[in-house]
XYZ file of C-alpha atoms in Angstrom:
368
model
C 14.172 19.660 -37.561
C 15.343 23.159 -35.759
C 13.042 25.084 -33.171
C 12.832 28.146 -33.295
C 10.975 31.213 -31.679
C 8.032 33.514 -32.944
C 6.179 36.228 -31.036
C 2.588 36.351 -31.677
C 0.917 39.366 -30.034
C 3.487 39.459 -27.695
C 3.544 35.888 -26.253
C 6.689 33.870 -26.733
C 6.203 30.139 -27.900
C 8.281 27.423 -29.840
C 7.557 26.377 -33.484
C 9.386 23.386 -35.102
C 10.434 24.345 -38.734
C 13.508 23.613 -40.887
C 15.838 26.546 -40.081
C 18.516 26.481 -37.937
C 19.173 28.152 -34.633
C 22.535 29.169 -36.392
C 20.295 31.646 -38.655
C 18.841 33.644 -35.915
C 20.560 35.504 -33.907
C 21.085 34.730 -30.615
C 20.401 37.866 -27.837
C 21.810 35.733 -24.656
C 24.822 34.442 -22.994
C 24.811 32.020 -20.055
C 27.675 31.822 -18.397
C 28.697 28.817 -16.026
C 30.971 28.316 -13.247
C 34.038 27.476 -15.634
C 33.693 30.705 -17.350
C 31.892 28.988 -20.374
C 29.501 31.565 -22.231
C 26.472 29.480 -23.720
C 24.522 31.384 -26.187
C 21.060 31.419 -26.229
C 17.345 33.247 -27.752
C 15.868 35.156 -25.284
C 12.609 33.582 -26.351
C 13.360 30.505 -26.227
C 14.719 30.520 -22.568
C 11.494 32.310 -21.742
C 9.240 30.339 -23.121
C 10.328 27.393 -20.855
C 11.046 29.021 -17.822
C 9.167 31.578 -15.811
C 11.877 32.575 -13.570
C 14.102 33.334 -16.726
C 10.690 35.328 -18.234
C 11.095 37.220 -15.185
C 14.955 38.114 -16.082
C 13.977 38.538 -19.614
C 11.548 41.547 -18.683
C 14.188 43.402 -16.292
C 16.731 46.840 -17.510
C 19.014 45.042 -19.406
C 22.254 45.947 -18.570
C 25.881 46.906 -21.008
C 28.860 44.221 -19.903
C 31.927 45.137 -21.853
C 29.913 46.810 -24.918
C 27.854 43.709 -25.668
C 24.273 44.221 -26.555
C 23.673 40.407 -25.340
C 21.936 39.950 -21.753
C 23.793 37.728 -19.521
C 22.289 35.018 -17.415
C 24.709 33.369 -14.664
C 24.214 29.935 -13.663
C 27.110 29.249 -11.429
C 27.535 26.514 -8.792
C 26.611 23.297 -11.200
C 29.206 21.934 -13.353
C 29.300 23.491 -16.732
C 28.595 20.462 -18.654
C 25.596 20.428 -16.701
C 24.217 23.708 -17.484
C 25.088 22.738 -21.190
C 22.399 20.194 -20.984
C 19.822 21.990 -18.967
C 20.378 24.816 -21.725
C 19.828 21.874 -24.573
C 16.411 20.741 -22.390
C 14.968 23.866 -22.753
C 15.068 23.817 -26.677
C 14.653 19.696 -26.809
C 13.006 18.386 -23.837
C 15.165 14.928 -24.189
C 17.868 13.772 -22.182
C 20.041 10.431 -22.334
C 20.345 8.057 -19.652
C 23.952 8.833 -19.175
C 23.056 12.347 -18.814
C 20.438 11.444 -16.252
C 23.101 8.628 -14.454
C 25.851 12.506 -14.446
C 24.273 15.544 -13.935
C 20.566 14.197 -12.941
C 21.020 15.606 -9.012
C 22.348 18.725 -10.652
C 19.561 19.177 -13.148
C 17.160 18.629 -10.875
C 18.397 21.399 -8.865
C 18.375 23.750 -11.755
C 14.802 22.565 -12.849
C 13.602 23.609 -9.087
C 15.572 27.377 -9.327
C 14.389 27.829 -12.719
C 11.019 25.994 -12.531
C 11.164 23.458 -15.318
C 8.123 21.149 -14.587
C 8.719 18.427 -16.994
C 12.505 18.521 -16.217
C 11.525 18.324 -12.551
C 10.119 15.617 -13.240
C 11.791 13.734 -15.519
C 14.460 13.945 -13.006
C 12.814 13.086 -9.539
C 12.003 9.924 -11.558
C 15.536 9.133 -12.720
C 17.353 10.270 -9.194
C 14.982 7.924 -7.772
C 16.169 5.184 -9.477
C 19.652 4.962 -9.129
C 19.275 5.853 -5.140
C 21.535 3.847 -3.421
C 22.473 2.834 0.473
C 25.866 5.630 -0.177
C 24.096 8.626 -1.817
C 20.450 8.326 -0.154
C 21.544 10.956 2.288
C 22.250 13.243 0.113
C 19.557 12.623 -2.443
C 17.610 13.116 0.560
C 18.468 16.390 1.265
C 18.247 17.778 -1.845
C 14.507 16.331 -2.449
C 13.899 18.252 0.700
C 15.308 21.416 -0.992
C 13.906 21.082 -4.177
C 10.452 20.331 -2.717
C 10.525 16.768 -4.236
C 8.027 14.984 -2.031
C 7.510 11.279 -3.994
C 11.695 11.568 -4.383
C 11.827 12.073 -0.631
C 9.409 9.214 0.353
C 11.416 7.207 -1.695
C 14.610 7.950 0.374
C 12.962 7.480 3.788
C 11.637 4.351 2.828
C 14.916 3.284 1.332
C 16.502 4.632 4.719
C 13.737 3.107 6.927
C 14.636 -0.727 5.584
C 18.453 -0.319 5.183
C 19.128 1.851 8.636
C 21.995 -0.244 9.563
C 24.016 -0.135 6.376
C 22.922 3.666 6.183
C 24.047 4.555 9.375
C 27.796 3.767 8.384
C 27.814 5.992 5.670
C 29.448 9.422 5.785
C 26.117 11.134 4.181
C 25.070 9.911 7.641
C 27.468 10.622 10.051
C 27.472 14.508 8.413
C 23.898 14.758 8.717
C 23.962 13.673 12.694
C 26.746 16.808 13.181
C 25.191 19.604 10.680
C 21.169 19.236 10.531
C 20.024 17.196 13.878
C 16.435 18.379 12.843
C 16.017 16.196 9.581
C 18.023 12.955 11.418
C 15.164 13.686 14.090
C 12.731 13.332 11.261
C 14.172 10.229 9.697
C 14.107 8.491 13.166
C 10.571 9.587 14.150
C 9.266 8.117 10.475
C 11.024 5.367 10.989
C 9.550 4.613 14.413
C 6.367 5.387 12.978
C 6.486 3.014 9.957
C 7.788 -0.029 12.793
C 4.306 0.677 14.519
C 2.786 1.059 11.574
C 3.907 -2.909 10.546
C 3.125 -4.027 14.069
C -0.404 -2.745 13.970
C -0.928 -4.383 10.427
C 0.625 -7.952 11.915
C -1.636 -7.580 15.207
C -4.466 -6.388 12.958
C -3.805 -9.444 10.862
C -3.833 -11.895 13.582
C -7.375 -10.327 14.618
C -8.537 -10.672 11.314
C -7.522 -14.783 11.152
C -8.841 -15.463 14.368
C -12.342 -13.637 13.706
C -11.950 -15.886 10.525
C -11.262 -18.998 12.763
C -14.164 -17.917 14.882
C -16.549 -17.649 11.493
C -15.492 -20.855 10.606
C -16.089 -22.726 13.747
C -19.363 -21.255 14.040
C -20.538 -22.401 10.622
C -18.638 -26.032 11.510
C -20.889 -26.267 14.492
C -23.833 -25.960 12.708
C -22.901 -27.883 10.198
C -22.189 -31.019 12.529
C -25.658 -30.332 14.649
C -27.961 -30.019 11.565
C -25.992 -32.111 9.132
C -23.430 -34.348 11.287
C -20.088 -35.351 10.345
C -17.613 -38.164 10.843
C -18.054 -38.664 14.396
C -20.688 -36.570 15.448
C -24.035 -35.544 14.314
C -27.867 -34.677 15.428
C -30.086 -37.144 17.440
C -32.610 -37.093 15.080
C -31.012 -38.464 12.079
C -29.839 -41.454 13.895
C -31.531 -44.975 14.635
C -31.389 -46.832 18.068
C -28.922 -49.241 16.319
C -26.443 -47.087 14.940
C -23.307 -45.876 16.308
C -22.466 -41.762 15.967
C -19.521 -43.012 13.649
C -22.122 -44.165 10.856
C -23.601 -40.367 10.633
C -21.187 -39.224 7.821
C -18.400 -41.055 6.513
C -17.049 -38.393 4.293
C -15.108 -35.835 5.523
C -16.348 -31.940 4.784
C -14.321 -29.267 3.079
C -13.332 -27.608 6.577
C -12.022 -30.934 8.319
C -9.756 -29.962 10.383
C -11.577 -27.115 12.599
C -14.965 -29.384 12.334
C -12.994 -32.364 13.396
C -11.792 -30.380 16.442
C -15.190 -29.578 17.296
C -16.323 -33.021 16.946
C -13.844 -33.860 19.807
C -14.618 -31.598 22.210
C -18.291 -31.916 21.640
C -18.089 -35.575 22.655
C -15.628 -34.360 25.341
C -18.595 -31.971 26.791
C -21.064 -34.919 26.726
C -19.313 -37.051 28.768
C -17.180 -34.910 30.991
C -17.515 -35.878 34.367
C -15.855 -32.474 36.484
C -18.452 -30.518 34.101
C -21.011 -32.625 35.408
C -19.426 -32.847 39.009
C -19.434 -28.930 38.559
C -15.667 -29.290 39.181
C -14.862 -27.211 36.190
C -13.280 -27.918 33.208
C -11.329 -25.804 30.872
C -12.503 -27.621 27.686
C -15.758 -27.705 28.833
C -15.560 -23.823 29.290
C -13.948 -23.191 25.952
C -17.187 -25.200 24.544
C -20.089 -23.580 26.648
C -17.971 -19.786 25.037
C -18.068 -21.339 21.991
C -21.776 -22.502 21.969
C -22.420 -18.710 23.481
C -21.041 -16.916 20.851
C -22.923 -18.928 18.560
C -26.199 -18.010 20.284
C -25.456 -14.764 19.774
C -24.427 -14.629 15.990
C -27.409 -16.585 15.481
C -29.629 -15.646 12.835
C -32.547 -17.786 13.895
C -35.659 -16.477 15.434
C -37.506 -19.423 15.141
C -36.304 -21.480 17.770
C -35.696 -23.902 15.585
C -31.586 -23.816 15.742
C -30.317 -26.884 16.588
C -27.283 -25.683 18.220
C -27.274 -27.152 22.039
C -27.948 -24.286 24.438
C -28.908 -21.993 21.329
C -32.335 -20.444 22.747
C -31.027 -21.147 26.862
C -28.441 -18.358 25.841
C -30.738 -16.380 23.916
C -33.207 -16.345 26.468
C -30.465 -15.231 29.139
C -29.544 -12.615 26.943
C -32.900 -10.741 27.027
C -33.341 -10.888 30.660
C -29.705 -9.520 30.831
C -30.408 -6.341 27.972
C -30.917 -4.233 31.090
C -27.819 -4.758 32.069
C -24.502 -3.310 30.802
C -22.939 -6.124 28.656
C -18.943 -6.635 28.790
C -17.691 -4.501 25.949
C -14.762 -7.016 25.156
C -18.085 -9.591 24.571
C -19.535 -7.237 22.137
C -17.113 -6.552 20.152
C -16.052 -9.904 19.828
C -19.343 -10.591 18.483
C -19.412 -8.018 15.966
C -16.404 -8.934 14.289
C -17.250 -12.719 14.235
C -20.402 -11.518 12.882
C -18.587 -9.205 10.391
C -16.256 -11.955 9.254
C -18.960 -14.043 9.110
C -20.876 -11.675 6.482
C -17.583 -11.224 4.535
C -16.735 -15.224 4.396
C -20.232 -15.356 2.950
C -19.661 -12.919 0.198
C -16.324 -13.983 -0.694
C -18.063 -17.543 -1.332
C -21.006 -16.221 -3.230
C -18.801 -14.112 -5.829
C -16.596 -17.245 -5.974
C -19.559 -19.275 -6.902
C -21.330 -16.593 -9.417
C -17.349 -16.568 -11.083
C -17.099 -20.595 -11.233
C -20.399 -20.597 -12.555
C -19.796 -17.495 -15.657
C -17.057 -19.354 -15.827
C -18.700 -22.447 -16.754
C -21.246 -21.174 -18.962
C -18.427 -19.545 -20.948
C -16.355 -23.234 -21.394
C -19.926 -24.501 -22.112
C -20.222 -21.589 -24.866
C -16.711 -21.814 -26.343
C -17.591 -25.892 -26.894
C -20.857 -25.421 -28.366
C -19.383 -22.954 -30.876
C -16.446 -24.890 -31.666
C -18.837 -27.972 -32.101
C -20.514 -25.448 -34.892
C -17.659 -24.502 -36.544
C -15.880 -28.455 -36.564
């Protein structure tokens, strides 16, 4: 199968058909750095180029007595040209092409503006990037106005800086274009914040998370009880704490904390002395907080100091609240909201899940 060119009202576009190139006459010669001449159909090259369109429709002009227009594509190897010539009949190149001449086709594809060439070749230079050539590669996605290629570089520049910075790509760049190694270092500066905001960001999250949890733990162990701790009124006179729950609940180790210092902030005698304690503090912040992510406007939380701290907090609207407070609260709250959801779609998934085991069984049953 041969391509060839047919003019239809004067627009230039490719048809596949049987006969060969060799039967029509070809009106062009490229010629390449090595002196090769490459002939060529005017249409052809025109159809997949606009910048060649545009040297199509100039004067032509006599070399030597030839009637054939001349196109020179000099500075590329001449192999090279021979494929980007080949492209623009059969858009198909091999991978060893790509792995030889891809840096130079992609070059030609920006002069000449070859879209699908472009592309194909951003995409295959960006794969066989390496620590030596990034540099350059670099550069030339600049030129060519290759962003995703030149991403791809920085990035690849950004985690291998050390081994990069040995190269010669790199040492030439620092003594001929001080603008662009400004550039590298400034994105990679900015992706090393970047990474420290997302790990500090992280950390915020998990402790909000760790705050959520110990919230729902405490009221857990004041309206349910636990191991070693649980309310007043679910007990009898003869039983010890210990006999509240025996089994432990599915967030043990935060709620077993709690447990501890809860029985450490009934019994704490520099609390009581008004000495001051520190885990006595870190419970009466803890028992705060809850207060105010509390949900409960009936005063009927059982949550020690629950409606003492609520109460203090409306006499106190008046005046301006600490903002590190507030925000605090909002983002337990938040995480609070999102630890919620996360368990409810977890539940409505087990349970689809369920009913479509129980479905599968029932219609197997039918079937055996």
């Amino acid at each position: 199968m041969a391509i060839t060119a047919t003019t239809n009202g004067g627009d230039v576009s490719l048809n596949a058909d049987k006969v060969s190139h060799d039967l029509v006459e070809t009106d062009v010669e490229i010629i390449t750095s090595g002196r090769r001449r490459i002939p060529a159909h005017s249409g052809i090259l025109a159809s997949a180029s606009p910048v060649l369109t545009n040297i199509m429709e100039k004067p032509r002009k006599i070399h030597g007595g030839s009637s054939k227009r001349v196109i020179k594509i000099l500075g590329v190897p001449c192999d090279a040209v021979s494929v980007f010539v080949r492209f623009l009949y059969s858009p198909s190149l091999t991978e060893k092409e790509m792995e030889t001449y891809g840096i130079h086709l992609l070059a030609l594809s920006h002069v000449y503006m070859v879209t699908q060439l472009k592309q194909r070749c951003t995409k295959g230079v960006g794969e066989s990037v390496t620590t030596e050539n990034v540099v350059d590669v670099l550069q030339l996605a600049r030129l060519c106005d290759a962003p995703d290629l030149f991403l791809k570089c920085m990035r690849l520049i950004q985690s291998k800086f050390k081994t990069v910075e040995q190269t010669e790509g790199w040492k030439f760049l620092q003594e001929h274009d001080p603008f662009l190694e400004l550039d590298i270092l400034q994105f990679i500066d900015e992706a090393e914040s970047r990474k420290k905001r997302r790990r500090r960001h992280r950390r915020e999250q998990n402790l909000y998370m760790q705050l959520s949890e110990a919230m729902e733990c405490i009221e857990h162990i004041c309206t349910e009880g636990c191991t070693l701790v649980g309310p007043s009124c679910n007990l009898d006179n003869n039983k010890s704490t210990s006999q509240v729950k025996t089994g432990p609940c599915s967030a043990f180790s935060t709620c077993y904390g709690l447990q501890l210092l809860i029985r450490h902030f009934a019994v704490c005698k520099k609390r009581v002395d008004g000495k001051g304690c520190v885990r006595c503090k870190r419970m009466i912040q803890l028992l705060r907080l809850h207060s105010s992510v509390c949900d409960d406007q009936s005063e009927s939380c059982r949550v020690p100091l629950c409606r003492q701290f609520k109460k203090r907090g409306e006499k106190d609207k008046k005046m301006v609240e600490e903002t590190k407070w507030k925000v605090l609260v909002r983002r337990v709250a938040s995480a609070k909201a999102m630890s919620s959801l996360s368990q409810s779609k977890k539940n409505k998934s087990e349970v689809l899940f369920k009913e479509e085991e129980e479905d599968f069984i029932r219609i197997r049953n039918k079937l055996i």
